[in-house]
Structures are given as structure tokens and as C-alpha cells.
PDB file of C-alpha atoms and ligand atoms in Angstrom:
ATOM      1  CA  MET A   1       0.904 -41.650  60.258  1.00 55.00           C
ATOM      2  CA  THR A   2       3.246 -41.637  57.416  1.00 57.00           C
ATOM      3  CA  THR A   3       3.398 -38.763  55.192  1.00 60.00           C
ATOM      4  CA  ARG A   4       5.273 -39.025  51.885  1.00 63.00           C
ATOM      5  CA  PRO A   5       7.260 -35.989  50.736  1.00 61.00           C
ATOM      6  CA  THR A   6       5.937 -34.135  47.960  1.00 66.00           C
ATOM      7  CA  GLY A   7       7.417 -31.453  46.165  1.00 67.00           C
ATOM      8  CA  ASP A   8       5.806 -28.813  48.585  1.00 76.00           C
ATOM      9  CA  ASP A   9       7.398 -30.536  51.491  1.00 82.00           C
ATOM     10  CA  LEU A  10      10.766 -30.891  49.739  1.00 84.00           C
ATOM     11  CA  LEU A  11      10.302 -27.056  49.243  1.00 88.00           C
ATOM     12  CA  SER A  12       9.319 -26.331  52.790  1.00 89.00           C
ATOM     13  CA  VAL A  13      12.360 -28.452  54.292  1.00 87.00           C
ATOM     14  CA  PHE A  14      14.497 -26.540  51.580  1.00 91.00           C
ATOM     15  CA  THR A  15      13.170 -23.462  52.632  1.00 92.00           C
ATOM     16  CA  ARG A  16      13.710 -23.938  56.376  1.00 90.00           C
ATOM     17  CA  ALA A  17      17.327 -25.200  55.868  1.00 90.00           C
ATOM     18  CA  ASP A  18      18.164 -22.004  53.736  1.00 93.00           C
ATOM     19  CA  LEU A  19      19.167 -19.665  56.819  1.00 90.00           C
ATOM     20  CA  GLY A  20      20.637 -17.123  54.411  1.00 88.00           C
ATOM     21  CA  GLY A  21      17.313 -16.975  52.568  1.00 93.00           C
ATOM     22  CA  ASP A  22      19.606 -16.823  49.082  1.00 93.00           C
ATOM     23  CA  GLN A  23      17.738 -19.980  47.724  1.00 95.00           C
ATOM     24  CA  LYS A  24      20.514 -22.223  47.861  1.00 96.00           C
ATOM     25  CA  LEU A  25      22.241 -24.628  50.613  1.00 96.00           C
ATOM     26  CA  ASP A  26      25.798 -24.403  51.712  1.00 96.00           C
ATOM     27  CA  LEU A  27      27.289 -27.466  52.951  1.00 95.00           C
ATOM     28  CA  MET A  28      26.089 -27.016  56.552  1.00 92.00           C
ATOM     29  CA  GLU A  29      22.497 -26.100  55.533  1.00 93.00           C
ATOM     30  CA  PHE A  30      22.629 -29.153  53.400  1.00 92.00           C
ATOM     31  CA  THR A  31      23.556 -31.223  56.491  1.00 91.00           C
ATOM     32  CA  MET A  32      20.487 -29.805  58.339  1.00 87.00           C
ATOM     33  CA  VAL A  33      18.320 -30.725  55.585  1.00 86.00           C
ATOM     34  CA  LEU A  34      19.656 -34.301  55.899  1.00 84.00           C
ATOM     35  CA  ASP A  35      19.209 -34.406  59.445  1.00 84.00           C
ATOM     36  CA  GLU A  36      15.369 -33.085  59.215  1.00 82.00           C
ATOM     37  CA  LEU A  37      14.628 -35.791  56.537  1.00 81.00           C
ATOM     38  CA  GLY A  38      16.051 -38.505  59.004  1.00 84.00           C
ATOM     39  CA  LEU A  39      19.084 -39.204  56.732  1.00 79.00           C
ATOM     40  CA  ALA A  40      22.028 -40.267  58.801  1.00 74.00           C
ATOM     41  CA  TRP A  41      24.992 -39.993  56.820  1.00 80.00           C
ATOM     42  CA  SER A  42      28.564 -39.606  57.962  1.00 90.00           C
ATOM     43  CA  ARG A  43      30.504 -36.259  57.434  1.00 90.00           C
ATOM     44  CA  ALA A  44      32.232 -37.582  54.753  1.00 94.00           C
ATOM     45  CA  GLU A  45      29.142 -39.063  53.051  1.00 90.00           C
ATOM     46  CA  THR A  46      27.483 -35.830  53.234  1.00 91.00           C
ATOM     47  CA  GLN A  47      30.239 -34.030  51.654  1.00 93.00           C
ATOM     48  CA  ASP A  48      30.306 -36.703  48.817  1.00 92.00           C
ATOM     49  CA  ARG A  49      26.612 -36.413  48.310  1.00 90.00           C
ATOM     50  CA  PHE A  50      26.825 -32.324  48.416  1.00 94.00           C
ATOM     51  CA  GLU A  51      29.719 -32.236  45.864  1.00 95.00           C
ATOM     52  CA  LYS A  52      27.711 -34.589  43.795  1.00 92.00           C
ATOM     53  CA  ALA A  53      24.471 -32.554  44.023  1.00 93.00           C
ATOM     54  CA  ASP A  54      26.351 -29.459  43.072  1.00 96.00           C
ATOM     55  CA  ALA A  55      25.642 -29.797  39.569  1.00 96.00           C
ATOM     56  CA  ASN A  56      26.937 -26.510  38.454  1.00 97.00           C
ATOM     57  CA  LEU A  57      30.051 -26.557  40.867  1.00 97.00           C
ATOM     58  CA  ASP A  58      29.290 -23.170  42.597  1.00 97.00           C
ATOM     59  CA  GLY A  59      29.577 -24.548  45.828  1.00 96.00           C
ATOM     60  CA  PHE A  60      25.942 -24.503  46.748  1.00 96.00           C
ATOM     61  CA  ILE A  61      22.872 -26.722  46.554  1.00 96.00           C
ATOM     62  CA  SER A  62      19.906 -24.717  44.735  1.00 96.00           C
ATOM     63  CA  TYR A  63      16.671 -26.214  44.824  1.00 94.00           C
ATOM     64  CA  GLU A  64      16.838 -28.001  41.472  1.00 94.00           C
ATOM     65  CA  GLU A  65      19.967 -29.952  42.529  1.00 95.00           C
ATOM     66  CA  PHE A  66      18.511 -30.393  45.832  1.00 92.00           C
ATOM     67  CA  ARG A  67      15.576 -32.260  44.122  1.00 90.00           C
ATOM     68  CA  ALA A  68      17.921 -33.923  41.511  1.00 90.00           C
ATOM     69  CA  ILE A  69      20.013 -35.413  44.119  1.00 87.00           C
ATOM     70  CA  LEU A  70      16.938 -36.431  46.213  1.00 84.00           C
ATOM     71  CA  GLU A  71      15.427 -37.906  43.261  1.00 84.00           C
ATOM     72  CA  SER A  72      18.448 -39.814  42.053  1.00 84.00           C
ATOM     73  CA  GLU A  73      18.876 -41.395  45.348  1.00 77.00           C
ATOM     74  CA  GLY A  74      15.280 -42.616  45.288  1.00 76.00           C
ATOM     75  CA  TRP A  75      14.003 -40.236  48.311  1.00 70.00           C
ATOM     76  CA  ALA A  76      11.908 -37.928  46.712  1.00 62.00           C
ATOM     77  CA  GLY A  77       8.244 -38.846  45.661  1.00 55.00           C
ATOM     78  CA  GLY A  78       7.977 -41.330  48.509  1.00 50.00           C
ATOM     79  CA  SER A  79      10.519 -43.705  49.273  1.00 47.00           C
ATOM     80  CA  LEU A  80      12.043 -41.919  52.500  1.00 51.00           C
ATOM     81  CA  PRO A  81      13.224 -44.357  54.815  1.00 51.00           C
ATOM     82  CA  GLY A  82      10.232 -45.569  56.937  1.00 47.00           C
ATOM     83  CA  THR A  83      12.296 -45.962  59.904  1.00 44.00           C
ATOM     84  CA  HIS A  84      12.422 -42.451  60.890  1.00 44.00           C
ATOM     85  CA  ALA A  85       9.015 -42.023  62.760  1.00 42.00           C
TER      86      ALA A  85
HETATM   87 CA1   CA B 101      24.890 -25.575  42.593  1.00 78.22          CA
END
């Protein structure tokens, strides 16, 4: 059954990956999120996305930044790749 990610799902994924519980993701945590979402990126691509997502350049991805990068790439709101079954 295909379920499309809602904001709550994204928050859930974000919270699970946020091992430090500080409401932001470092590069390692961000990589875990991508893995959980079934997005297979190379390390270089992941780093590139991370740097793009980090809008305020503090070295971490906040939930807002996380949402923004997912939306900009078209994953939030129901267009995750369907191949991850
Ligand atoms: Ca940031």
C-alpha cells in the first residue's frame, strides 16, 4: 500500500533522525533521513543537498529547512519515488 508523506510523516521522519533531540539535523542525520525516505544519493549529492538546504548556513538542517528542500525537490506532498516498496 502506498502512503504519501504528509507533514506529520515528514515530522516523524525528522524527529526519528534527530538523534540529538535538538530539532536540527547534522549531515549524518540528514543522510539517515534520505535513507529512510528511500532516496539513494551519493555522498557528494547528499552533501550538495545538505548545503543547499541549510538556508541560514548554521551547519544544521532545521525542520523548516528540511521541508523546504523536500518541497523544492518535489518529494513533499505526495511525489516520493514510487519504487521504494
Ligand atoms: Ca540551518
